[in-house]
Structure formats: C-alpha cells, structure tokens
PDB file of C-alpha atoms and ligand atoms in Angstrom:
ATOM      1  CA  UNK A 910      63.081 200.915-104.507  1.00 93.00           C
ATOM      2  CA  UNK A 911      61.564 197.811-106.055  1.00 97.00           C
ATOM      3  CA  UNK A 912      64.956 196.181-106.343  1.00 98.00           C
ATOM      4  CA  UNK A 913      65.574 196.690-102.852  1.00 98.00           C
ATOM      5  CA  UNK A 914      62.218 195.377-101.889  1.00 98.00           C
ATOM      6  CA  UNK A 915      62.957 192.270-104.057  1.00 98.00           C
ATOM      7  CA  UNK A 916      65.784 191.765-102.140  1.00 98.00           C
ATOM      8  CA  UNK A 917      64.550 192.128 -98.635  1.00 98.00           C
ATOM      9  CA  UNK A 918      61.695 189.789 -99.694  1.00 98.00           C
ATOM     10  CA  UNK A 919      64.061 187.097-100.829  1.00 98.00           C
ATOM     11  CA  UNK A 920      65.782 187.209 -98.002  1.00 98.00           C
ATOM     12  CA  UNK A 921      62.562 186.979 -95.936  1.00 98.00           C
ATOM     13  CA  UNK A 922      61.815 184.304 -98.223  1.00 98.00           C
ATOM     14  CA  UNK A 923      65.740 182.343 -97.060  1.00 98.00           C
ATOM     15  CA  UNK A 924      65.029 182.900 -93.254  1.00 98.00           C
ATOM     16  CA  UNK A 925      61.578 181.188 -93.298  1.00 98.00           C
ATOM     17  CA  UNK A 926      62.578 178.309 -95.218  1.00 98.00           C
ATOM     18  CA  UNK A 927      65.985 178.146 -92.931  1.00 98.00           C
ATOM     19  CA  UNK A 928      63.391 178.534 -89.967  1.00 98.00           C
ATOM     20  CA  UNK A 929      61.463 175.716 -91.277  1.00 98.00           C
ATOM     21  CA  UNK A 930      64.480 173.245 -92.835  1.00 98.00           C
ATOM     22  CA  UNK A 931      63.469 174.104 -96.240  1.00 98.00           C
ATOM     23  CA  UNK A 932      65.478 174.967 -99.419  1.00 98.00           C
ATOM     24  CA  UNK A 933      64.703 178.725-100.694  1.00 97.00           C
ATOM     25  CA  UNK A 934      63.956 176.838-104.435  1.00 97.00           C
ATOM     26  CA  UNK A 935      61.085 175.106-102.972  1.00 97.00           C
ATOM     27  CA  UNK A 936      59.604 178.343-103.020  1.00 98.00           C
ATOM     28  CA  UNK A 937      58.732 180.373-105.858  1.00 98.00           C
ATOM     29  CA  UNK A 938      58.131 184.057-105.653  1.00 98.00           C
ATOM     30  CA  UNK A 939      55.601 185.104-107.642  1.00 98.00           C
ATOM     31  CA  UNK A 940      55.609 189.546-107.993  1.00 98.00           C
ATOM     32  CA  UNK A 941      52.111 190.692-107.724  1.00 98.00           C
ATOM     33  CA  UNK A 942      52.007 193.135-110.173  1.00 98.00           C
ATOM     34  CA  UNK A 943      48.189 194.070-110.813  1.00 98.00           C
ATOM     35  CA  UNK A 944      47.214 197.860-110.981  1.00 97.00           C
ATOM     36  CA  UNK A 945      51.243 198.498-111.392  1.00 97.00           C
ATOM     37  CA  UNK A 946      52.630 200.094-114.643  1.00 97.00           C
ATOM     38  CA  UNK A 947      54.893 198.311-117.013  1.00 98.00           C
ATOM     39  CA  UNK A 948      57.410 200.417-116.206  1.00 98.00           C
ATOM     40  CA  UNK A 949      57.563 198.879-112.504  1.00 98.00           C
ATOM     41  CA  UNK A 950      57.374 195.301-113.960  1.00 98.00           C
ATOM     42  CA  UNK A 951      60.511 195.867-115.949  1.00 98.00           C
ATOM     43  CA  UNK A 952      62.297 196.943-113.141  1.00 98.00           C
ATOM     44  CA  UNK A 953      61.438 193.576-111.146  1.00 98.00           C
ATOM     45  CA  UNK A 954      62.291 191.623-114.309  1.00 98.00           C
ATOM     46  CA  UNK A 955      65.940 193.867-114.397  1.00 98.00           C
ATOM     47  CA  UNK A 956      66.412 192.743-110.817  1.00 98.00           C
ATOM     48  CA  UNK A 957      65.493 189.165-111.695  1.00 98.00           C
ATOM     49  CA  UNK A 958      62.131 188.716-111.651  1.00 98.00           C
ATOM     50  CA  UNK A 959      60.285 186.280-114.103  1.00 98.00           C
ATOM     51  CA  UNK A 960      57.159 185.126-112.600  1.00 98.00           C
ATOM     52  CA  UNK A 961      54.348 187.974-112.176  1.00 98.00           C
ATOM     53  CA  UNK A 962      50.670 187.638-110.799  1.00 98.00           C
ATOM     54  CA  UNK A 963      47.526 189.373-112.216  1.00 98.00           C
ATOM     55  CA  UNK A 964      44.163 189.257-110.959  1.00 97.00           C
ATOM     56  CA  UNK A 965      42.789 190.908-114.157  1.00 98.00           C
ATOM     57  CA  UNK A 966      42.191 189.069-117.813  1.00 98.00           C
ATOM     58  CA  UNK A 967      42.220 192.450-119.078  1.00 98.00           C
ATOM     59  CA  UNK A 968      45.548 193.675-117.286  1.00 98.00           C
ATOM     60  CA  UNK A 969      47.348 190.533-118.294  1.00 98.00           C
ATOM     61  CA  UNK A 970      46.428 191.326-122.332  1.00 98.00           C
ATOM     62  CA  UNK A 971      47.580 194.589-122.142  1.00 98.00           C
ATOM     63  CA  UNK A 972      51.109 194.010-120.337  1.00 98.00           C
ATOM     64  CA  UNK A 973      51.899 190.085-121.750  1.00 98.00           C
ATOM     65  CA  UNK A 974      52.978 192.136-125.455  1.00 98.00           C
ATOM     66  CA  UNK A 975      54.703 194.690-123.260  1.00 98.00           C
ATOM     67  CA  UNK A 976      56.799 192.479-121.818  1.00 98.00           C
ATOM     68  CA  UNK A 977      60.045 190.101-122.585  1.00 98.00           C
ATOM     69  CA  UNK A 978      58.798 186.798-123.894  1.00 97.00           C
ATOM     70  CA  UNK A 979      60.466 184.949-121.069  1.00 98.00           C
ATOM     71  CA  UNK A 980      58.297 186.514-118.511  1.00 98.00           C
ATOM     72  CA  UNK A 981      55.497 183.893-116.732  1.00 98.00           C
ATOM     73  CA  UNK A 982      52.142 185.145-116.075  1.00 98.00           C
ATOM     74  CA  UNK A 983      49.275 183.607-113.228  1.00 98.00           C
ATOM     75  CA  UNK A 984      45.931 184.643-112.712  1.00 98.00           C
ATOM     76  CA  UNK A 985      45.599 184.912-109.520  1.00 98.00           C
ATOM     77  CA  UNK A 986      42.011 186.961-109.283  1.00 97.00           C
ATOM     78  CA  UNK A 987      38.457 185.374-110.185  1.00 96.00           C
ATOM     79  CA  UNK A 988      38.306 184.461-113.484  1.00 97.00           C
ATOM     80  CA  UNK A 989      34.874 185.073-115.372  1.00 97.00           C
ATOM     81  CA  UNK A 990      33.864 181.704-117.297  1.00 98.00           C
ATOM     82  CA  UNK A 991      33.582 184.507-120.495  1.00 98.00           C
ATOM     83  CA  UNK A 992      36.937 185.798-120.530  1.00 98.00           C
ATOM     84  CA  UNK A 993      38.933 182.039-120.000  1.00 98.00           C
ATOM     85  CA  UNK A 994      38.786 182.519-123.655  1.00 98.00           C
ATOM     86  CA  UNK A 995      41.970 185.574-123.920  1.00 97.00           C
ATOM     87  CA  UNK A 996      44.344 183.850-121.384  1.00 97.00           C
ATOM     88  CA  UNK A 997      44.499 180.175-121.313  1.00 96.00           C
ATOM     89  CA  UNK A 998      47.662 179.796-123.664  1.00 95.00           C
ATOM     90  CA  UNK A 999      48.746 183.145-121.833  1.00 97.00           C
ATOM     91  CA  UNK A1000      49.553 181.799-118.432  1.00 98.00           C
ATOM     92  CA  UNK A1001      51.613 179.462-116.805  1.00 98.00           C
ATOM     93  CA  UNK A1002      48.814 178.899-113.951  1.00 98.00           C
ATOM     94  CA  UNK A1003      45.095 179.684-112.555  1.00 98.00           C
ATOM     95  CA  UNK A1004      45.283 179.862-109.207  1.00 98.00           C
ATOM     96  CA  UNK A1005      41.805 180.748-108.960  1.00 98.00           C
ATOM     97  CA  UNK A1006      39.739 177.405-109.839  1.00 98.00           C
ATOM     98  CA  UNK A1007      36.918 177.231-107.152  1.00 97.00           C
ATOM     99  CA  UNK A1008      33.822 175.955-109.502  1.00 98.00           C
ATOM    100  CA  UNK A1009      33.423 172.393-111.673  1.00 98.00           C
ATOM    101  CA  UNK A1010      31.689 175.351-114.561  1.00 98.00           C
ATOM    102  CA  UNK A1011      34.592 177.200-114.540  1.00 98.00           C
ATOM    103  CA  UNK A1012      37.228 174.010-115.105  1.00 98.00           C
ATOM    104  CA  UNK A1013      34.988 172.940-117.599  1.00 98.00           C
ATOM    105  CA  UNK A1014      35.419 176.306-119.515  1.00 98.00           C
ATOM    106  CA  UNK A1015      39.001 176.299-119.051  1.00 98.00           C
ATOM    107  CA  UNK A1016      39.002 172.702-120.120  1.00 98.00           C
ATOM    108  CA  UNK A1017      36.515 172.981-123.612  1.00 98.00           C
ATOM    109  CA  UNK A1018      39.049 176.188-124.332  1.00 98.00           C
ATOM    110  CA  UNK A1019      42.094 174.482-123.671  1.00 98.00           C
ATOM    111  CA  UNK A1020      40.861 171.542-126.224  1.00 98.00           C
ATOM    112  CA  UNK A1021      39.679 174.064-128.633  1.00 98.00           C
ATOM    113  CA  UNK A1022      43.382 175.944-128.599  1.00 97.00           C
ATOM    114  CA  UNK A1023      44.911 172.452-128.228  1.00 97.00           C
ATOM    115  CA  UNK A1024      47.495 173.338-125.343  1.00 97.00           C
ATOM    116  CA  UNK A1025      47.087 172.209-121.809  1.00 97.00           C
ATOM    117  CA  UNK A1026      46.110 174.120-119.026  1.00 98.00           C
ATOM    118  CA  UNK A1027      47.655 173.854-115.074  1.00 98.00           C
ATOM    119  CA  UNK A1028      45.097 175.054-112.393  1.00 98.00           C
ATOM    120  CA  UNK A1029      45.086 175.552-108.596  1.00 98.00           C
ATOM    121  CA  UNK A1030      42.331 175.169-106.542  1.00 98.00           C
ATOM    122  CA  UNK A1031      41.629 177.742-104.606  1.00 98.00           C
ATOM    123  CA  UNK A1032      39.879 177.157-101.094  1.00 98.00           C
ATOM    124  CA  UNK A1033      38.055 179.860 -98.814  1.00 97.00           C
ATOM    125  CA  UNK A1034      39.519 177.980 -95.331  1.00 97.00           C
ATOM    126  CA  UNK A1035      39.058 180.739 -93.387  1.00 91.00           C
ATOM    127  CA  UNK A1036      34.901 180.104 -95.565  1.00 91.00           C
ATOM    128  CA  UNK A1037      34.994 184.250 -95.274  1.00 89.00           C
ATOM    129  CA  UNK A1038      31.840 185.173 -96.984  1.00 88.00           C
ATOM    130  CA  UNK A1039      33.542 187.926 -99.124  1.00 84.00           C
ATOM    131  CA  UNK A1040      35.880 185.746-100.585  1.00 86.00           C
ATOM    132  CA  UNK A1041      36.001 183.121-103.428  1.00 94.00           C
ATOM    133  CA  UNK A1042      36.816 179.599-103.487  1.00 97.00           C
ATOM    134  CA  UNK A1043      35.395 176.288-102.096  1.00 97.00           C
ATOM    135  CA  UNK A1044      34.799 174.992 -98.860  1.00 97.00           C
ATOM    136  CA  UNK A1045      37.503 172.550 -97.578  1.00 97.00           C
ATOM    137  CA  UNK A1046      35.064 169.632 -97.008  1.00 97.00           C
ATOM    138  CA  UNK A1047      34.037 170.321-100.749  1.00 97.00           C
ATOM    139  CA  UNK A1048      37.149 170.262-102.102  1.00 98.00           C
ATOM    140  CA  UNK A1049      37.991 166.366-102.756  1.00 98.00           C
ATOM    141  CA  UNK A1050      35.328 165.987-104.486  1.00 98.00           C
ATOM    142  CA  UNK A1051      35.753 168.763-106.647  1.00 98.00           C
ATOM    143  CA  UNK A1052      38.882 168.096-107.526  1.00 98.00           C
ATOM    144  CA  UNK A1053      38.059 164.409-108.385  1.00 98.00           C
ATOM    145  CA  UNK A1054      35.587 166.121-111.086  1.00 98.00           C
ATOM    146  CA  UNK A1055      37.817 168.185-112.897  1.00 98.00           C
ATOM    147  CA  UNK A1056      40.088 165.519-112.657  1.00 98.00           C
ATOM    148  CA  UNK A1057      38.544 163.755-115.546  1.00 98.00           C
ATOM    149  CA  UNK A1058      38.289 166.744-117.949  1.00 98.00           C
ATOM    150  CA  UNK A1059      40.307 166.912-120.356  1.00 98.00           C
ATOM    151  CA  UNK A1060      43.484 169.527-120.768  1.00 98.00           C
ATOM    152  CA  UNK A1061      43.483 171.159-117.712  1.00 98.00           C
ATOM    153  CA  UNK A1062      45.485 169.631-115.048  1.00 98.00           C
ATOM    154  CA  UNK A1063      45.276 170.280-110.914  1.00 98.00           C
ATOM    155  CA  UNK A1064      48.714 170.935-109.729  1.00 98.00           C
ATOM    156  CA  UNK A1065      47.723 171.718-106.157  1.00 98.00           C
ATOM    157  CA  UNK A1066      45.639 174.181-104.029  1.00 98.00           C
ATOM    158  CA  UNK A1067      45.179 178.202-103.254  1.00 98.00           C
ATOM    159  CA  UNK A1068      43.879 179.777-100.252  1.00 98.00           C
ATOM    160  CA  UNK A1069      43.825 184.029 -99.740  1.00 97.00           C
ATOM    161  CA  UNK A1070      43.870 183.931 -96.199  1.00 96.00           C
ATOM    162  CA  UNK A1071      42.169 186.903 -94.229  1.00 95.00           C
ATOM    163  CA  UNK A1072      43.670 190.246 -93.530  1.00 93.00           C
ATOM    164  CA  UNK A1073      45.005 190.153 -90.031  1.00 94.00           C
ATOM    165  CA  UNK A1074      47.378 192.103 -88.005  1.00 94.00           C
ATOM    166  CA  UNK A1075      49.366 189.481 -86.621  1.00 97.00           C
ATOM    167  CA  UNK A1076      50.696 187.323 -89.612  1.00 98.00           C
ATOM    168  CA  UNK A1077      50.826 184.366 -86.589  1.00 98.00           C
ATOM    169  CA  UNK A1078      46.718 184.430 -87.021  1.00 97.00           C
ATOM    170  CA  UNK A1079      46.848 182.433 -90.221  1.00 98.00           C
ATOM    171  CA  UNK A1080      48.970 179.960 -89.330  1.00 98.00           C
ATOM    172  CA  UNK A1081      46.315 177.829 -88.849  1.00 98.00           C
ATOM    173  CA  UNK A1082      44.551 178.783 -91.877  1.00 98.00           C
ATOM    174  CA  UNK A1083      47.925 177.592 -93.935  1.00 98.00           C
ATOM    175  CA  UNK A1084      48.313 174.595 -91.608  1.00 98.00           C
ATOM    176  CA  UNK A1085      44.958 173.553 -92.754  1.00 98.00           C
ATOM    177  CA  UNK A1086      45.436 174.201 -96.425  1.00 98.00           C
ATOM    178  CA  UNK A1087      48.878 171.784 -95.796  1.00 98.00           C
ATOM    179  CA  UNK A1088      46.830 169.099 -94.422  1.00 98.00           C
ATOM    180  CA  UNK A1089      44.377 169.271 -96.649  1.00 98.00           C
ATOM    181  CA  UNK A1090      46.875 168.781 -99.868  1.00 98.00           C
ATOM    182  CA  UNK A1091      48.814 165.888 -98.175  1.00 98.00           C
ATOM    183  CA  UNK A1092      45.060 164.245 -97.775  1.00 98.00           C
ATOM    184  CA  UNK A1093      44.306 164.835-101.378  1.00 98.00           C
ATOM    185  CA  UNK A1094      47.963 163.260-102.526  1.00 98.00           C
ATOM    186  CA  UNK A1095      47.599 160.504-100.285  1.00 98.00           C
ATOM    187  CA  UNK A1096      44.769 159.385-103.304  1.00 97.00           C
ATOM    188  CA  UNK A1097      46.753 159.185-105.704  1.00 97.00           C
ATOM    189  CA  UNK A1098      43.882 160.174-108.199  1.00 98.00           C
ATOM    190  CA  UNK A1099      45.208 160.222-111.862  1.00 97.00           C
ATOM    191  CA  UNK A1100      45.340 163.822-113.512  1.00 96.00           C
ATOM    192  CA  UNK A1101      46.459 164.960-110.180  1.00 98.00           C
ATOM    193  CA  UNK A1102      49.375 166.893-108.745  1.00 98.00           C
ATOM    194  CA  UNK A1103      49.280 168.090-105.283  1.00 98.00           C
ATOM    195  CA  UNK A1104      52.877 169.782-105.422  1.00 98.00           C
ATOM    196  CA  UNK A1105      52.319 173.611-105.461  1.00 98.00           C
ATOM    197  CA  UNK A1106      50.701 175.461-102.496  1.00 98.00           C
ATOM    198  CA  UNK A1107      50.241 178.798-103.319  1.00 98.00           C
ATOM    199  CA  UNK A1108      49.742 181.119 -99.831  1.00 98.00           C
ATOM    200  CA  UNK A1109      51.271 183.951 -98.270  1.00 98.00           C
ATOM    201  CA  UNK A1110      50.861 187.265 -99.222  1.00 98.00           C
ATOM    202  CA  UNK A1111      52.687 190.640 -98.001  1.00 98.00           C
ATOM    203  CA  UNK A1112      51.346 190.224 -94.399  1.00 97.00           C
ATOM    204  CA  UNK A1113      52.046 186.648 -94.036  1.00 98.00           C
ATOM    205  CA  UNK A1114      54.352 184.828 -96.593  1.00 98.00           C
ATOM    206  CA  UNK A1115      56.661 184.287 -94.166  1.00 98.00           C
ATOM    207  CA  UNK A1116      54.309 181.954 -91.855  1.00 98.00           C
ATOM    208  CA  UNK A1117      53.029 180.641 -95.236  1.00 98.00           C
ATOM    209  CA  UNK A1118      56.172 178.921 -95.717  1.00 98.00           C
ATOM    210  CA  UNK A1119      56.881 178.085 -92.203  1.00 98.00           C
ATOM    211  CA  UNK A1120      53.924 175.835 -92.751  1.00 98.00           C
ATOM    212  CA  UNK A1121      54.842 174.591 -96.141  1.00 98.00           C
ATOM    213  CA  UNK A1122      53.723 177.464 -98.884  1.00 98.00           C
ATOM    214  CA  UNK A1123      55.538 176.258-102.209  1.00 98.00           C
ATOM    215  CA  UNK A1124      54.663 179.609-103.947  1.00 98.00           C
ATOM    216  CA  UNK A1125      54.205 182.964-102.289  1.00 98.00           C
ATOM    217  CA  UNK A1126      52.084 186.373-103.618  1.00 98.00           C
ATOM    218  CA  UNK A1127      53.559 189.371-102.597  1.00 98.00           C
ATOM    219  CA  UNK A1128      52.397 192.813-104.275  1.00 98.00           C
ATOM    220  CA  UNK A1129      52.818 195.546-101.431  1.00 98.00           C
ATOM    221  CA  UNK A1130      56.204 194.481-100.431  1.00 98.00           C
ATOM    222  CA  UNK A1131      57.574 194.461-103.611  1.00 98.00           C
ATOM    223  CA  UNK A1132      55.915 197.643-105.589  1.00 98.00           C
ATOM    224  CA  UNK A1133      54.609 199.471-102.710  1.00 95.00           C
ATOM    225  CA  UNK A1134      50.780 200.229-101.948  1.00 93.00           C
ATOM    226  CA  UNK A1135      48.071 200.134-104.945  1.00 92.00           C
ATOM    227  CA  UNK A1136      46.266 203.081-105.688  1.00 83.00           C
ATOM    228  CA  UNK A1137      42.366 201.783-106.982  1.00 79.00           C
ATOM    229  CA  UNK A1138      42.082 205.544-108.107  1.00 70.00           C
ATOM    230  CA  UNK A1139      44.412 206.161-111.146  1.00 58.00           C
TER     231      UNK A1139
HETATM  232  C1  LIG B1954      46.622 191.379-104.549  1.00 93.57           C
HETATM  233  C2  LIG B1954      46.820 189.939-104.263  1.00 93.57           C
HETATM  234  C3  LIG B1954      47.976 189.478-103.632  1.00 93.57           C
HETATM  235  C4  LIG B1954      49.088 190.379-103.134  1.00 93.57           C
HETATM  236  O1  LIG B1954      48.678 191.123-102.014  1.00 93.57           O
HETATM  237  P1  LIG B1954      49.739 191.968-101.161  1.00 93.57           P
HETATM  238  O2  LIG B1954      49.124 192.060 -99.822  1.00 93.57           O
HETATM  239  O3  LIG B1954      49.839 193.300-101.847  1.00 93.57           O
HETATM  240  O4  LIG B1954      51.017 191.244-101.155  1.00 93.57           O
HETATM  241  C5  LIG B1954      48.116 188.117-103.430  1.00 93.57           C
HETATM  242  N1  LIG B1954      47.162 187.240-103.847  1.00 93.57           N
HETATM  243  C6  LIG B1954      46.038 187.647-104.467  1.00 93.57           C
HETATM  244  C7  LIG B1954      45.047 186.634-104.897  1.00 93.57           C
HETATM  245  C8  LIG B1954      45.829 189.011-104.695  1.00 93.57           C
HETATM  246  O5  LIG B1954      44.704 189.386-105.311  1.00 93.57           O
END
C-alpha cells in the first residue's frame, strides 16, 4: 500500500508543479514517518524514498541505526533546547527553529561537534495559539540574529498551516509564507539562504506548491493514519 501511496503522491506532486509551471525536482518529498515502524520506512526507502521526517529526538535515535546509511533525516517537531544535543550531526535539517535560545543551542552544539548545522524557520502565519513558531512581523529580525551565530545556517522558512477542510483555505497562509521569503532574500543578509520552503502537508501539499512550496510533509498519504495509542 505504501508504494502505491508514494506513487499517487508523486504524481500529485507532477500535476501541481505542471499546474503551476514548475519542475517536479524543485520539490522535494519529504515521508513523514513519525509514530510508523521501521518496517514501513523500509518499504518507502524500497520504493525510493530517501528523505524521512520525525518530529521526535527520541524516534529519530532509535530508527537512524535501523536504517540504510543513505537515508536523510529532518526534525520537523519542536525541538527541546536539552535534547539538540543527540541529533545535530543526525539530520540533514531543523525545520522547527522559532526561538534566538534555541539557534543558539543548536549553534554552541554544532561548534562543540564541529559540523554545521542547516535550519528552517518556522513561522505560525496563520499566529494559531496552539502552534509553534514566530510571528511573521518577528521573523526578519530573528533571522538577522541567528544569522551571526556561528555553524548553523538559515536555508529558508517553515509554516504548519491549520487543519482545514478545503485545502484552498491555506492558500493564503502559503502565499504569505512565499512573500515573506522573497522579502527576506531581497536582503541579501550574509549566512542566509532563503531557497527551501517547507509547507504542505497531506491536506494541502498540493496548493503548497501551487504557491511555491520547495519541500512538502506528507505522513497520512503515504503510511496511512497514526495511531497515538500503540
Ligand atoms: C505530522 C506532521 C506532518 C505530516 O502530517 P500529515 O497530515 O499526516 O501529512 C507534517 N509536518 C509536521 C510538522 C508534522 O508534525
């Protein structure tokens, strides 16, 4: 089943970027994994798969031996300023930097490991109360913080839009986060990259890259629905 998930989703993934008069490589698939056994990981990776998204430090520890070497790992979930410490040489990206303490932690651990550390800042657009990440107005100017630390390096920004019905809701949330990135580029501030996007999730990756998405999450669509209770 996952295989032929994978394959519907890439295809999803070709019409939206034909839609949009993008090339399917600008966009990076990235199998959202968490709470899933190894076992289902390995079948993604048989059908192709490299890239796989955790949103646990603990989950990515246990299944990064488990797995082939070649496979990519990025946190995707809030990361604890504590546990930076088992996964910075671990994963290819955080997608989850929404606090100056937390780059800084990343940043004093990547120096102490001496490797260097990509990051995405994530951004609450939709400012939901239950959700993490910084305000857009606040975002600049954190970015032009962490910019000077050194080791860890901003290669663009992350948003978890809300859960909606209609994926056509968020296009204004992903619009936003666009806009928002080409402002940031347009500063040309040194240390930083603005040229991965990271939105869209099972709902709505395919609006997500209408409006410019450069890597998509998708979990459900791929392994099927998590079960919190195992
Ligand atoms: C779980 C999760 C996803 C995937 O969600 P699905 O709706 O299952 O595709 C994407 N991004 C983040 C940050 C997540 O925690």
């Amino acid at each position: 089943m996952i295989k032929e998930n994978l394959a519907e989703v890439h295809k999803n993934i070709e019409a939206a970027c034909a839609r949009a008069g993008r090339r399917p490589e600008e966009v990076t698939l990235i199998s959202v994994s968490k709470t899933k056994p190894v076992s289902a990981l390995l079948e993604a990776y048989e059908a192709g798969e490299r890239v796989f998204g955790e949103n646990k430090v603990q989950e990515i520890n246990d299944k990064y031996p488990q797995m082939p070497p070649d496979t990519h790992w990025h946190m995707i979930g809030h990361l604890q300023r504590n546990k930076v410490k088992y996964i910075v040489d671990k994963v290819d990206l955080i997608h989850s930097v929404d606090s100056l303490r937390l780059a800084q932690a990343i940043s004093e651990e990547a120096v102490k490991k001496a490797c260097d550390v990509n990051i995405l800042v994530e951004v609450n657009v939709a400012e939901e109360e239950s959700k993490f990440g910084i305000t857009v107005d606040n975002t600049l100017s954190l970015i032009k913080e962490i910019a000077l630390l050194p080791r860890i390096h901003v290669q663009g920004l992350m948003t978890i839009a809300p859960y909606v019905e209609d994926p056509e809701e968020n296009r204004t949330i992903f619009s936003i986060l666009k806009k928002l990135s080409v402002d940031i580029a347009k500063q040309n501030i040194d240390n930083i990259c603005m040229g991965i996007l990271s939105m869209g999730m099972t709902g709505d990756y395919e609006v997500a890259i209408e409006e410019g998405a450069t890597m998509v999450r998708v979990g459900t669509g791929i392994f099927g629905a998590r079960d919190y209770n195992v």
